[in-house]
XYZ file of C-alpha atoms in Angstrom:
410
model
C 210.969 68.789 91.821
C 208.082 66.798 93.526
C 204.694 66.272 92.269
C 201.643 65.721 94.483
C 198.111 64.765 93.937
C 195.953 67.473 95.452
C 191.967 68.491 95.971
C 189.407 66.546 94.630
C 190.923 63.832 93.825
C 192.079 62.873 97.139
C 188.980 64.061 99.241
C 186.750 61.988 96.922
C 188.960 58.921 97.086
C 188.915 59.237 101.047
C 185.319 59.562 101.011
C 184.856 56.347 98.677
C 183.316 58.872 95.826
C 184.020 58.368 91.976
C 187.014 60.531 90.969
C 186.298 62.365 87.895
C 188.997 64.768 87.469
C 192.400 64.619 88.599
C 194.704 67.899 89.406
C 198.346 67.558 90.619
C 200.619 70.619 91.995
C 204.250 70.503 91.414
C 206.734 72.145 93.962
C 210.231 73.009 93.685
C 210.116 73.846 89.888
C 209.495 76.928 87.945
C 207.732 77.612 84.352
C 210.414 77.661 82.291
C 211.208 73.729 83.852
C 208.158 72.933 82.910
C 208.098 73.999 78.906
C 211.330 72.043 78.953
C 209.637 68.959 79.677
C 207.173 69.283 77.136
C 204.195 70.690 79.563
C 202.063 72.721 77.396
C 201.029 76.358 79.596
C 197.193 77.066 79.647
C 197.172 79.726 82.728
C 197.805 83.576 81.801
C 197.250 84.367 85.781
C 198.310 81.423 87.224
C 201.538 78.948 85.932
C 198.797 75.789 84.929
C 200.289 73.198 82.258
C 198.991 70.276 80.863
C 200.868 67.132 80.951
C 202.501 66.183 77.403
C 200.639 62.482 77.244
C 197.979 62.473 80.130
C 196.398 65.949 79.378
C 195.725 66.404 82.857
C 196.476 69.483 84.838
C 199.087 70.510 86.522
C 200.234 73.522 88.983
C 203.095 75.201 90.233
C 202.707 75.581 93.827
C 201.815 79.198 95.008
C 200.579 81.679 97.342
C 198.162 84.078 97.216
C 198.073 88.019 97.973
C 194.864 89.887 98.395
C 194.962 92.916 95.774
C 191.450 93.494 94.777
C 188.197 93.170 94.913
C 186.271 90.052 93.808
C 187.436 86.803 93.260
C 189.831 87.972 90.717
C 191.825 90.757 92.813
C 194.621 88.005 93.515
C 198.110 88.514 92.372
C 199.983 84.896 92.945
C 203.661 83.701 93.521
C 204.995 80.549 91.991
C 208.338 80.862 92.769
C 210.487 77.408 93.566
C 210.829 77.989 97.419
C 207.442 78.018 97.630
C 206.266 74.714 99.931
C 203.446 71.898 99.759
C 202.294 73.220 102.938
C 202.052 77.062 101.875
C 200.311 76.029 98.807
C 197.822 74.141 100.760
C 197.259 77.318 102.882
C 195.232 78.907 100.392
C 192.504 76.517 99.500
C 189.406 76.519 100.844
C 188.466 73.716 102.858
C 190.402 71.544 104.936
C 189.247 68.232 103.033
C 190.135 70.127 100.062
C 193.374 70.504 101.159
C 195.465 67.187 101.582
C 197.851 65.879 99.108
C 199.311 62.306 97.756
C 202.295 61.941 96.583
C 203.453 59.926 94.182
C 204.124 56.479 96.546
C 200.917 57.346 97.936
C 201.995 58.812 101.232
C 199.066 61.837 102.275
C 199.765 65.039 103.675
C 197.336 66.833 105.632
C 198.989 69.556 107.387
C 195.502 71.111 107.997
C 193.443 68.076 109.482
C 191.383 67.573 106.165
C 191.092 63.402 107.195
C 189.824 64.379 110.973
C 187.476 66.887 109.114
C 186.169 64.165 106.870
C 185.442 61.558 109.368
C 184.130 64.286 111.044
C 181.641 65.016 108.276
C 182.658 69.039 108.711
C 183.244 71.597 106.053
C 185.925 73.635 107.850
C 187.698 76.690 106.070
C 191.561 76.392 106.087
C 192.412 79.979 107.377
C 191.413 83.421 107.680
C 192.130 83.845 104.201
C 188.986 82.199 103.282
C 187.247 85.356 103.437
C 189.544 87.025 100.929
C 187.651 85.133 98.016
C 183.690 85.825 98.025
C 184.001 83.100 95.259
C 184.360 80.442 98.467
C 180.760 81.287 99.904
C 179.190 79.766 96.613
C 181.495 76.792 96.525
C 181.054 76.054 100.276
C 177.445 75.691 99.997
C 177.458 73.546 96.664
C 179.619 71.346 98.490
C 177.010 70.907 101.433
C 174.390 70.405 98.827
C 177.056 67.912 97.129
C 178.079 66.050 100.321
C 174.967 66.375 102.753
C 173.769 62.808 101.862
C 176.968 61.810 103.053
C 175.928 63.724 107.058
C 178.262 66.574 106.317
C 177.486 69.972 107.604
C 179.205 73.607 107.436
C 181.547 73.955 110.845
C 179.611 77.270 113.016
C 182.961 78.716 112.571
C 183.255 78.934 108.943
C 179.192 79.659 107.874
C 180.116 82.853 110.377
C 183.003 83.711 108.019
C 180.985 83.650 105.300
C 178.110 85.692 106.748
C 180.584 88.223 107.528
C 181.428 87.832 103.350
C 177.881 88.030 102.625
C 177.916 91.669 104.700
C 180.908 92.738 103.022
C 179.564 93.871 99.990
C 181.844 91.309 98.159
C 179.561 88.649 96.602
C 178.710 91.956 94.358
C 181.888 91.588 92.642
C 181.137 88.039 91.367
C 180.414 87.417 87.567
C 177.121 86.451 86.524
C 178.733 83.645 85.131
C 180.693 82.263 88.018
C 177.445 82.735 90.197
C 175.278 80.477 87.800
C 178.181 78.056 87.289
C 177.978 77.211 90.999
C 174.350 77.421 91.289
C 174.362 75.115 88.095
C 176.899 72.859 89.686
C 174.717 72.614 93.015
C 171.473 72.062 91.037
C 173.215 68.792 89.491
C 173.773 67.465 93.133
C 171.656 64.919 95.252
C 170.811 67.200 97.524
C 170.387 70.707 95.512
C 168.066 72.578 98.078
C 170.882 72.600 100.927
C 172.799 75.080 98.230
C 170.187 77.846 98.923
C 169.224 77.108 102.548
C 172.951 77.365 103.189
C 172.994 80.386 101.418
C 170.589 81.662 103.272
C 171.569 80.730 106.199
C 174.719 82.657 105.915
C 172.499 85.912 104.456
C 174.280 85.404 101.016
C 170.574 84.183 98.970
C 169.564 88.226 99.827
C 172.474 89.178 97.716
C 172.815 86.819 94.929
C 169.125 85.088 94.806
C 166.499 88.040 96.019
C 164.262 87.006 94.004
C 164.035 83.264 96.322
C 164.854 84.793 99.233
C 161.854 87.481 99.211
C 159.592 83.801 99.384
C 160.767 83.325 102.893
C 158.485 84.982 105.227
C 155.145 85.147 103.081
C 152.672 83.056 104.275
C 150.265 80.368 102.075
C 146.993 79.024 103.218
C 147.399 76.274 105.763
C 144.975 73.879 104.345
C 147.043 73.613 101.307
C 150.613 73.901 102.514
C 151.131 73.125 106.425
C 154.675 74.013 106.198
C 152.695 77.722 105.417
C 156.028 79.826 104.587
C 156.439 79.896 100.698
C 160.095 79.812 101.045
C 160.590 76.346 102.921
C 157.610 75.328 100.487
C 159.786 76.288 97.618
C 163.069 74.077 98.966
C 160.712 71.254 99.699
C 159.650 71.279 96.205
C 163.346 71.501 94.738
C 163.581 68.579 97.126
C 160.843 66.590 95.863
C 161.759 67.382 92.236
C 165.260 66.381 92.468
C 164.045 62.915 93.873
C 162.036 62.363 90.301
C 164.275 64.158 87.639
C 167.861 64.316 87.505
C 167.495 66.890 84.735
C 168.623 70.281 86.069
C 166.550 72.336 83.843
C 163.349 70.689 85.620
C 164.975 71.407 88.951
C 165.955 75.416 88.222
C 162.380 75.637 86.833
C 160.889 73.948 90.350
C 163.311 76.368 92.156
C 161.577 79.237 90.437
C 157.686 78.148 89.871
C 156.275 80.817 92.882
C 158.561 83.883 92.435
C 155.033 85.578 91.885
C 153.820 84.471 95.689
C 156.263 87.518 97.085
C 154.378 89.800 94.899
C 151.297 89.377 96.280
C 149.965 92.622 98.388
C 150.194 91.601 101.899
C 146.329 92.459 102.122
C 145.697 89.324 100.258
C 147.798 86.909 102.034
C 147.471 83.703 102.269
C 146.121 83.348 98.881
C 148.429 84.488 95.877
C 145.652 85.043 93.040
C 147.783 84.804 89.302
C 150.771 83.702 90.994
C 152.308 81.750 88.026
C 151.747 84.923 85.614
C 153.298 87.350 88.339
C 156.249 85.364 88.146
C 157.359 85.399 84.507
C 158.454 88.802 85.150
C 160.644 87.852 88.515
C 162.059 84.691 86.644
C 162.737 86.574 83.301
C 164.686 89.243 85.346
C 166.532 86.292 87.217
C 167.738 84.431 84.631
C 169.186 87.818 82.659
C 171.154 88.780 85.413
C 173.387 85.390 86.045
C 173.041 84.817 82.561
C 170.562 81.188 83.129
C 170.534 79.196 79.725
C 167.544 79.759 77.488
C 166.223 76.389 77.848
C 166.511 76.204 81.559
C 164.810 79.912 81.803
C 161.855 78.861 78.690
C 161.158 75.669 80.870
C 160.876 77.801 84.114
C 158.424 80.476 82.848
C 156.403 77.311 81.332
C 156.225 76.013 84.724
C 154.913 79.044 86.424
C 152.493 79.932 83.808
C 151.018 76.762 83.712
C 151.695 74.745 87.070
C 147.963 75.681 88.085
C 145.726 74.696 85.292
C 147.910 71.314 85.050
C 147.069 70.876 88.932
C 143.445 71.329 87.811
C 143.614 69.278 84.628
C 140.408 67.155 85.540
C 138.695 69.997 85.703
C 139.514 71.510 82.176
C 137.933 71.569 79.021
C 138.997 69.525 76.474
C 139.494 72.702 74.027
C 141.695 74.620 76.867
C 144.071 71.191 77.207
C 144.467 71.392 73.413
C 145.071 75.150 73.409
C 147.495 74.257 76.437
C 149.061 71.890 74.295
C 148.961 74.742 71.449
C 150.827 77.472 73.610
C 153.553 75.296 75.036
C 154.306 73.293 71.288
C 154.324 70.051 72.710
C 153.244 68.839 69.259
C 156.987 69.512 68.467
C 159.091 68.951 72.054
C 156.715 66.456 73.500
C 159.868 66.234 76.186
C 158.235 69.419 77.415
C 155.253 68.195 79.067
C 157.038 65.202 80.609
C 159.210 68.019 82.009
C 156.426 70.021 83.295
C 154.422 67.016 84.959
C 157.881 66.387 87.079
C 158.016 70.017 87.917
C 154.224 70.412 88.907
C 154.027 66.399 91.026
C 157.237 67.898 92.569
C 154.967 71.249 93.620
C 152.110 68.620 94.966
C 155.067 66.321 96.939
C 156.578 69.827 98.286
C 154.217 69.928 101.153
C 154.185 68.869 104.915
C 153.228 65.128 104.875
C 152.657 65.088 101.257
C 155.863 63.904 100.356
C 154.666 60.593 98.960
C 151.749 61.926 97.106
C 150.950 60.494 93.905
C 150.003 62.559 90.465
C 147.020 61.492 88.780
C 147.333 64.338 86.448
C 150.301 63.165 84.878
C 148.911 60.302 83.644
C 145.976 61.941 82.661
C 147.384 64.416 80.745
C 150.283 62.330 78.418
C 146.771 60.403 77.500
C 144.866 62.923 76.485
C 148.497 64.087 74.509
C 148.481 60.774 73.252
C 145.263 60.968 71.705
C 145.507 64.183 70.283
C 148.948 63.484 68.312
C 147.049 60.417 66.708
C 144.964 62.650 64.387
C 146.193 62.110 60.909
C 146.647 65.208 59.023
C 146.899 63.316 55.669
C 143.427 62.175 55.464
C 142.083 65.534 56.655
C 144.007 66.853 53.456
C 141.882 63.537 51.603
C 139.056 65.143 52.798
C 139.289 68.088 50.872
C 140.153 70.720 53.350
C 142.699 73.254 52.301
C 144.579 76.044 53.795
C 143.912 77.271 57.379
C 140.896 75.075 57.164
C 143.397 72.214 58.057
C 145.036 73.414 60.672
C 141.410 74.264 62.078
C 139.829 70.903 61.591
C 143.550 69.445 62.914
C 142.509 71.601 66.189
C 138.569 70.260 66.267
C 138.985 66.652 66.000
C 142.402 66.902 68.540
C 139.688 68.346 71.042
C 136.965 65.688 70.125
C 139.243 63.226 70.867
C 140.380 64.442 73.957
C 136.474 65.188 75.036
C 135.910 61.715 74.140
C 138.589 60.232 76.502
C 136.898 62.466 79.095
C 133.656 61.204 78.793
C 135.129 57.397 78.864
C 136.637 58.132 82.414
C 133.422 60.073 83.733
C 131.595 56.605 82.430
C 133.761 54.520 84.277
């Protein structure tokens, strides 16, 4: 029996990145021997075990054979004769196909170290096309390592395009699609994930609502980049610089889906696109099982981002009604998240990448003033039942209005 550290731990060490998880492959052993040594088997389809002390994952070296559709359509062979090279051959990218033995010696049969030095994401073998999930994984790695200069090899991009055009992506479960998307949203450059999917023609299959934005024009006066799809990815990029919150980033990604629904005769203007996009957001979220908190923030941003941009022109009554509708009184963090998305929207335009967003501070001040209204003082005035709510609303509006008048005098 020989044990090797494999995959991400070896790769990230070579990249001087933080190692989070360590996975091991065991060569020359069997299920029975692993159990005899106290390992706990956790994989039903694959021979994966937990170490009796560290609880880290150890998998028997295996080969795989395509037997059906999707990423689950495989049978595996984990007999004692499977070599390290054969196990590494089944992996997706060369940078993930490097192993290290217990003495620290590296085994790199598929030139992964050279690709790390060249900053290239390259498939290990033609078997890459057998697993459609790899399209998403490569796009995610491209997003994760973009800041280091990594790009997808042209021949790997061609294989990803072949997979996208084969119909295999349609066999991916919604949960796996969202899992990869969510991980990408947490990366340093999440917009690259969608750029790569667009480049290999997978975006139209997996995220048709986003793909539909490309080619839809916007007024050049406000959007020098013109194309709605390009603007969307720029907004995601800028919002990601403002916040690491994945729900905020997702909301930024889908805030303009309604622009794809504008009749062509109305281009390049998009009246009411925020409200038109609500149905598309709900459809997307339902299809790939997006968490409810992500969905709810995305709906809020789509519905209200135009109002937020026009904050200084809104009446005090309208501002307080917006706070009511979004339930900021109980969920103040949602106001902060909404404002971050809107700031990213303003910056997500060619030449506006460093634009300030005074609307954010203004609305935060309006909110703070409105929350300072004391309900107990209203009750002490003798108001009861629905009168309390009405008086609370009126006093909040009055405070916001007084603040607006102060700004005008200044």
